[in-house]
Short mmCIF file of C-alpha atoms in Angstrom, two decimals:
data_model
loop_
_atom_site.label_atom_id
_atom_site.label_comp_id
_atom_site.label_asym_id
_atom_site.label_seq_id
_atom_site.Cartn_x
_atom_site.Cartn_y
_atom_site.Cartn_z
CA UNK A 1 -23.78 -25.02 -130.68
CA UNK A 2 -21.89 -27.46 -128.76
CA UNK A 3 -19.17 -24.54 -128.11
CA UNK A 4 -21.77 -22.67 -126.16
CA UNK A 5 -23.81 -25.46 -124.58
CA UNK A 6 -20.40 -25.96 -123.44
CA UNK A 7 -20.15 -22.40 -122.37
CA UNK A 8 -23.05 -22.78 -120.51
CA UNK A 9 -22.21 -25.75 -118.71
CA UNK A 10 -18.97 -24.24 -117.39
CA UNK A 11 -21.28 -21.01 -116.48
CA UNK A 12 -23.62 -23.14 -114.64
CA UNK A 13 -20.64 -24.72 -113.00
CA UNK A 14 -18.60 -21.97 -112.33
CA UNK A 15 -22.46 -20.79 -110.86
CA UNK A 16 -22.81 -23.81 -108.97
CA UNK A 17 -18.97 -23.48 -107.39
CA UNK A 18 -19.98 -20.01 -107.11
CA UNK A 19 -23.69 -20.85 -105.46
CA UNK A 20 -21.72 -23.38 -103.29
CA UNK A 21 -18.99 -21.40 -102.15
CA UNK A 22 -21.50 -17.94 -101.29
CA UNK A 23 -23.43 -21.14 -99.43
CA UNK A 24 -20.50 -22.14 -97.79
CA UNK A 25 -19.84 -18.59 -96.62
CA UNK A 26 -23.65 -18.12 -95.81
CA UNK A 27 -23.38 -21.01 -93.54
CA UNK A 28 -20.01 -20.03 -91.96
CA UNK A 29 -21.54 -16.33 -91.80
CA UNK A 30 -24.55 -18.52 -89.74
CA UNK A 31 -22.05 -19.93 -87.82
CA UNK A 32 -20.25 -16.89 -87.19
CA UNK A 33 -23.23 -15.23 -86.28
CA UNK A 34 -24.66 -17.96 -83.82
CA UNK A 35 -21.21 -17.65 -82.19
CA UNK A 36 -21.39 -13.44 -81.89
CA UNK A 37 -24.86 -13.85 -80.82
CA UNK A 38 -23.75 -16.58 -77.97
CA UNK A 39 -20.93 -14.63 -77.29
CA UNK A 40 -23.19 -11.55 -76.88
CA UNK A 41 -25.31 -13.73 -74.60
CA UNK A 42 -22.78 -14.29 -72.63
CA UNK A 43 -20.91 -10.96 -72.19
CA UNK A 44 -25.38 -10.11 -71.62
CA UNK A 45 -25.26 -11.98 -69.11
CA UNK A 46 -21.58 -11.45 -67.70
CA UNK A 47 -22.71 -7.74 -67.80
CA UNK A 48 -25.87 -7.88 -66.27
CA UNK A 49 -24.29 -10.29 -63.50
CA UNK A 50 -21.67 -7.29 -63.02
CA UNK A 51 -24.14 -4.80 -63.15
CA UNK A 52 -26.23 -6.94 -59.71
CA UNK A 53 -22.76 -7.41 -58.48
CA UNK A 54 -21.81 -3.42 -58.97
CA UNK A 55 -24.64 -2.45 -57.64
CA UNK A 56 -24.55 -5.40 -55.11
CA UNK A 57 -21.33 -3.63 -54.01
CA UNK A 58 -22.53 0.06 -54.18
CA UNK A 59 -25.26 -1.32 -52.16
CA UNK A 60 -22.39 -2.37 -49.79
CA UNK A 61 -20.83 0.66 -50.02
CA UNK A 62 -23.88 2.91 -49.19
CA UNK A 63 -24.17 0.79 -46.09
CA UNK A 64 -20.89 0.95 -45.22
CA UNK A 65 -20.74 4.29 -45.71
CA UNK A 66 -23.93 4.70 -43.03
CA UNK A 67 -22.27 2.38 -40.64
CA UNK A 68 -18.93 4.47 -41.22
CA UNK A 69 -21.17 7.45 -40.17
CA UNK A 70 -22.99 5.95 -37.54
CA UNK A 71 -19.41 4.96 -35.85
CA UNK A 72 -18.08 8.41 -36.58
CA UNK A 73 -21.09 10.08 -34.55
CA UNK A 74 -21.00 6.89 -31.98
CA UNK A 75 -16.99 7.86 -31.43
CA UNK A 76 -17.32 11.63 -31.51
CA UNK A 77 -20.16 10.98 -28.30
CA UNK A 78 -17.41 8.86 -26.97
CA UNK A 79 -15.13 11.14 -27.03
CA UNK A 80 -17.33 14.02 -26.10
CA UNK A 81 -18.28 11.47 -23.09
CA UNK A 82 -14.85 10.68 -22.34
CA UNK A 83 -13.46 14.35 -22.29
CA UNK A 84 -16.45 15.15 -20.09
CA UNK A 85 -15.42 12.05 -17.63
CA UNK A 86 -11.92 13.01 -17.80
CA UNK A 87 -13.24 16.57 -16.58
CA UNK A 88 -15.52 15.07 -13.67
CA UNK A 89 -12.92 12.88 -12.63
CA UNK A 90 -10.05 15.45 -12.27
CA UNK A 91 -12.85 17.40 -10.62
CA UNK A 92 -13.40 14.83 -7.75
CA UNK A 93 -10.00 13.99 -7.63
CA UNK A 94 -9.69 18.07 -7.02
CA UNK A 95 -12.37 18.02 -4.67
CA UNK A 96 -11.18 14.71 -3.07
CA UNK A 97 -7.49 15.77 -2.88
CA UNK A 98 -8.75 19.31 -0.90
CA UNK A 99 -11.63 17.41 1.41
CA UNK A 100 -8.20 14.64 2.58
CA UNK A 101 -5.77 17.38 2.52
CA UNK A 102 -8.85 19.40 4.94
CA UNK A 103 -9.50 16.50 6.98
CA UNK A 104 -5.24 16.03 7.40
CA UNK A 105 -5.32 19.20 8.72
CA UNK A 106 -8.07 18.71 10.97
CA UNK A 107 -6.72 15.65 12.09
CA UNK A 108 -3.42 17.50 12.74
CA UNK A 109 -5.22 20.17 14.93
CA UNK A 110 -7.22 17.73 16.54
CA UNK A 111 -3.71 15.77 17.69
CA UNK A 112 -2.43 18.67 18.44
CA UNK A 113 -5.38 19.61 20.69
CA UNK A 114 -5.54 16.49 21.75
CA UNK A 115 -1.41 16.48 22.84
CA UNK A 116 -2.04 19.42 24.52
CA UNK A 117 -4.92 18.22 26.62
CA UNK A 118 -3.05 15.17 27.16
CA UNK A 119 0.23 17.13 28.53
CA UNK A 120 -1.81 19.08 30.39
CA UNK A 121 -3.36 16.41 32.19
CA UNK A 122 -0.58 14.89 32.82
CA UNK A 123 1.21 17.70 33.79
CA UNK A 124 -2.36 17.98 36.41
CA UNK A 125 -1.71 14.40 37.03
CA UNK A 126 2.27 14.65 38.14
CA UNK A 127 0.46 18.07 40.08
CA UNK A 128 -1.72 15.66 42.09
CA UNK A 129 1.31 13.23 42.76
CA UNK A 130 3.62 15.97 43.71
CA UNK A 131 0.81 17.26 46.21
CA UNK A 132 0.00 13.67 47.38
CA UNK A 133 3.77 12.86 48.33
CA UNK A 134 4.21 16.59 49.75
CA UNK A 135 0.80 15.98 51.87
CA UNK A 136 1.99 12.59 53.54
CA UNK A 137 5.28 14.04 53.98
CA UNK A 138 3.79 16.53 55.66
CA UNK A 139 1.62 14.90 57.95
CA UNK A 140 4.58 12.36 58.73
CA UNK A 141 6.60 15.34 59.28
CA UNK A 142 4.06 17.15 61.89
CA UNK A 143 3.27 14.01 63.73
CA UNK A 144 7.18 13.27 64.44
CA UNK A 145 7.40 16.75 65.60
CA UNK A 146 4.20 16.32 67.51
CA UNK A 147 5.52 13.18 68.99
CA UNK A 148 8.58 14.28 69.81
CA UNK A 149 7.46 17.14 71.45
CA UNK A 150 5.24 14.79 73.52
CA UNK A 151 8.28 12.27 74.60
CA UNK A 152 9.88 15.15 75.67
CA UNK A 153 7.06 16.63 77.71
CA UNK A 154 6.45 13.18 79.13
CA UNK A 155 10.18 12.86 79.90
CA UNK A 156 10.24 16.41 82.07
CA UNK A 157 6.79 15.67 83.64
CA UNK A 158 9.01 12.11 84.53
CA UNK A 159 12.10 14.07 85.61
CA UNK A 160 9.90 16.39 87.92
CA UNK A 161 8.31 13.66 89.66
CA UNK A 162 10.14 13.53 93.01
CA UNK A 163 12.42 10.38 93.65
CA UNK A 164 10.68 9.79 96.36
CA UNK A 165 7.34 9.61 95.18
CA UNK A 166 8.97 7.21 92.39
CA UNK A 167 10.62 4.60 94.83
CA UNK A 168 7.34 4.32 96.60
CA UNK A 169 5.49 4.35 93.19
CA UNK A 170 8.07 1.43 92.39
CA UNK A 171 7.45 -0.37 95.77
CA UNK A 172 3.59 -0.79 95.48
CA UNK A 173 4.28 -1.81 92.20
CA UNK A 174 6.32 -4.79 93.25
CA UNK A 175 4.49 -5.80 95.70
CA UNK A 176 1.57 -5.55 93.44
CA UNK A 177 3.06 -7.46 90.86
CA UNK A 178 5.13 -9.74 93.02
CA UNK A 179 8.63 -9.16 91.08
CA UNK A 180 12.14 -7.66 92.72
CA UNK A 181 12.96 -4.13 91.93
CA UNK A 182 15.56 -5.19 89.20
CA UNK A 183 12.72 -6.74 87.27
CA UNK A 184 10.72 -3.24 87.68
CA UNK A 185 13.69 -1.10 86.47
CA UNK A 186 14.02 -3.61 83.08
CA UNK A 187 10.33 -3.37 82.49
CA UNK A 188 10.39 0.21 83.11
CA UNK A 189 13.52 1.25 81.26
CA UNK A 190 12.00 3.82 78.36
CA UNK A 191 15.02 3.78 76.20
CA UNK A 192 14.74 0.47 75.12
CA UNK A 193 10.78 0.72 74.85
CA UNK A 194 11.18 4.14 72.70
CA UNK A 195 14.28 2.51 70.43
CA UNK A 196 11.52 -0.64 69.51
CA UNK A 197 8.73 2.36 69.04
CA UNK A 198 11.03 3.98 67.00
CA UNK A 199 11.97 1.43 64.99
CA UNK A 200 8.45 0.36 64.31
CA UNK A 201 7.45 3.46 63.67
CA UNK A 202 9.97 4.05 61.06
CA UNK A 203 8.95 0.70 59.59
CA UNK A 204 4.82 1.69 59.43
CA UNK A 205 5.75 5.14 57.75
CA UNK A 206 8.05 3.27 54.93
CA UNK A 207 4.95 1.24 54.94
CA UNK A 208 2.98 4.19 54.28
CA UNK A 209 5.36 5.70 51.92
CA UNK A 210 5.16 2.64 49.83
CA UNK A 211 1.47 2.08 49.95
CA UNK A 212 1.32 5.73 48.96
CA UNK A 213 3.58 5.41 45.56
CA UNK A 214 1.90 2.07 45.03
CA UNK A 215 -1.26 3.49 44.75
CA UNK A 216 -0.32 6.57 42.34
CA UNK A 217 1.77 4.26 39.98
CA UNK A 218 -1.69 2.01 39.61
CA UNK A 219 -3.08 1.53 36.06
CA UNK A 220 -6.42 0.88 37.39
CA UNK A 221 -8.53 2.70 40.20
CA UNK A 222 -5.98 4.43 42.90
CA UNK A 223 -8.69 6.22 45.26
CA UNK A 224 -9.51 3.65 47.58
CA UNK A 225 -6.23 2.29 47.95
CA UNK A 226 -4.81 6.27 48.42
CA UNK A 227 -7.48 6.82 50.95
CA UNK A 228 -6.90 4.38 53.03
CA UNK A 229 -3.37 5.39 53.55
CA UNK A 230 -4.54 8.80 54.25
CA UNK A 231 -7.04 7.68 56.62
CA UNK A 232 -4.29 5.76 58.39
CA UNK A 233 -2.11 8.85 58.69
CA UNK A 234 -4.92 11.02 60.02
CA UNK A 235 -5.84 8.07 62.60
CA UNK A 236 -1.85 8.24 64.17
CA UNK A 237 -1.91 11.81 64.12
CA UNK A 238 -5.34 12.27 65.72
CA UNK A 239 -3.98 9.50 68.54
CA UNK A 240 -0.73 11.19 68.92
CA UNK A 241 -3.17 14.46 69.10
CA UNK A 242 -4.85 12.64 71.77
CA UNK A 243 -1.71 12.03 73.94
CA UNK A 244 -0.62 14.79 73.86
CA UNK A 245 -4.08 16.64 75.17
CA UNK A 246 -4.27 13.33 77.92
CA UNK A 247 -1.18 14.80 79.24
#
């Protein structure tokens, strides 16, 4: 009897140790568990947060993706803008290069038109000069020879005159004027009165000649100035006219 009540005692305690133990286990198993299931919370959570985050980035990536597009289409109507500036500006630079290389032409004939009109007024202008000089010189030229021809008609009228006719002439006149006969010969001695008129009159038509180029070398108005030379050349030639026709 007391064989198996000690049998049953170690039964029970092996059943207690055994009790304890599977306890032991069932509360480490607890543990265990509590642990997986925080550690599933976790990665739960770690995967949900990952899963906002993925599609967080997708999210992202769908509108970068859009904006990618969007700049794609904004830089192909860039470039389609750009090729079509490029193409109007090399057309206005075409246009502008043939309207400047038109108007350098122009320009060119109009110089040249111009170059011609101005060498042909000058050429008219060096015309008028030429005819000017030629036309004084001409008119000097007649009234010397008109002069000349009237000294010398005066001097045969003066040779003609009889001697006698002179003395008496010569008498009166000293009587008249109350001087000797000697002072009547100076006074009346022509040569030295015609070298003084000649001299003077060689001085006026330098004068003249001067007054003349004077005139055509001014930068200003030359009319009046040229006219009043001319005008002065007519007046001696009409006087010398006028001698002559007296005599």
């Amino acid at each position: 009897m007391k064989s198996k009540m000690k049998e049953v005692e170690e039964k029970a305690k092996k059943d207690a140790e055994t009790v304890k133990n599977s306890e032991e286990k069932l509360s480490q198993l607890k543990e265990r568990e509590k642990a997986t299931r925080v550690r599933i919370e976790t990665l739960e959570l770690r995967l949900d947060g990952e899963t906002r985050e993925k599609q967080n980035y997708r999210q992202q990536l769908l509108s970068c993706q859009s904006e990618l597009k969007k700049k794609i289409q904004q830089l192909n109507r860039s470039q389609t803008l750009r090729n079509q500036a490029k193409l109007a500006v090399s057309e206005m630079e075409a246009a502008a290069t043939m309207q400047l290389q038109g108007l350098a032409n122009q320009s060119e004939a109009t110089i040249a038109s111009l170059q011609r009109k101005f060498d042909k007024a000058q050429e008219r202008i060096e015309e008028f000069q030429a005819f000017v000089r030629t036309l004084v010189e001409e008119i000097l030229s007649r009234t010397r020879t008109m002069r000349r021809k009237f000294e010398a008609l005066h001097e045969k009228q003066w040779r003609e005159t009889s001697k006698a006719a002179v003395r008496e002439a010569q008498s009166k006149a000293c009587s008249i004027l109350n001087i000797s006969s000697a002072d009547l010969d100076q006074i009346m001695d022509e040569s030295v009165s015609q070298r003084e008129e000649a001299r003077l009159r060689i001085e006026q038509e330098q004068a003249w000649l001067a007054e003349v180029e004077s005139a055509l070398k001014r930068q200003g108005t030359f009319g009046v100035p040229l006219l009043e030379v001319l005008l002065d050349l007519v007046d001696d030639r009409v006087a010398v006219e006028a001698k002559v026709l007296g005599s």
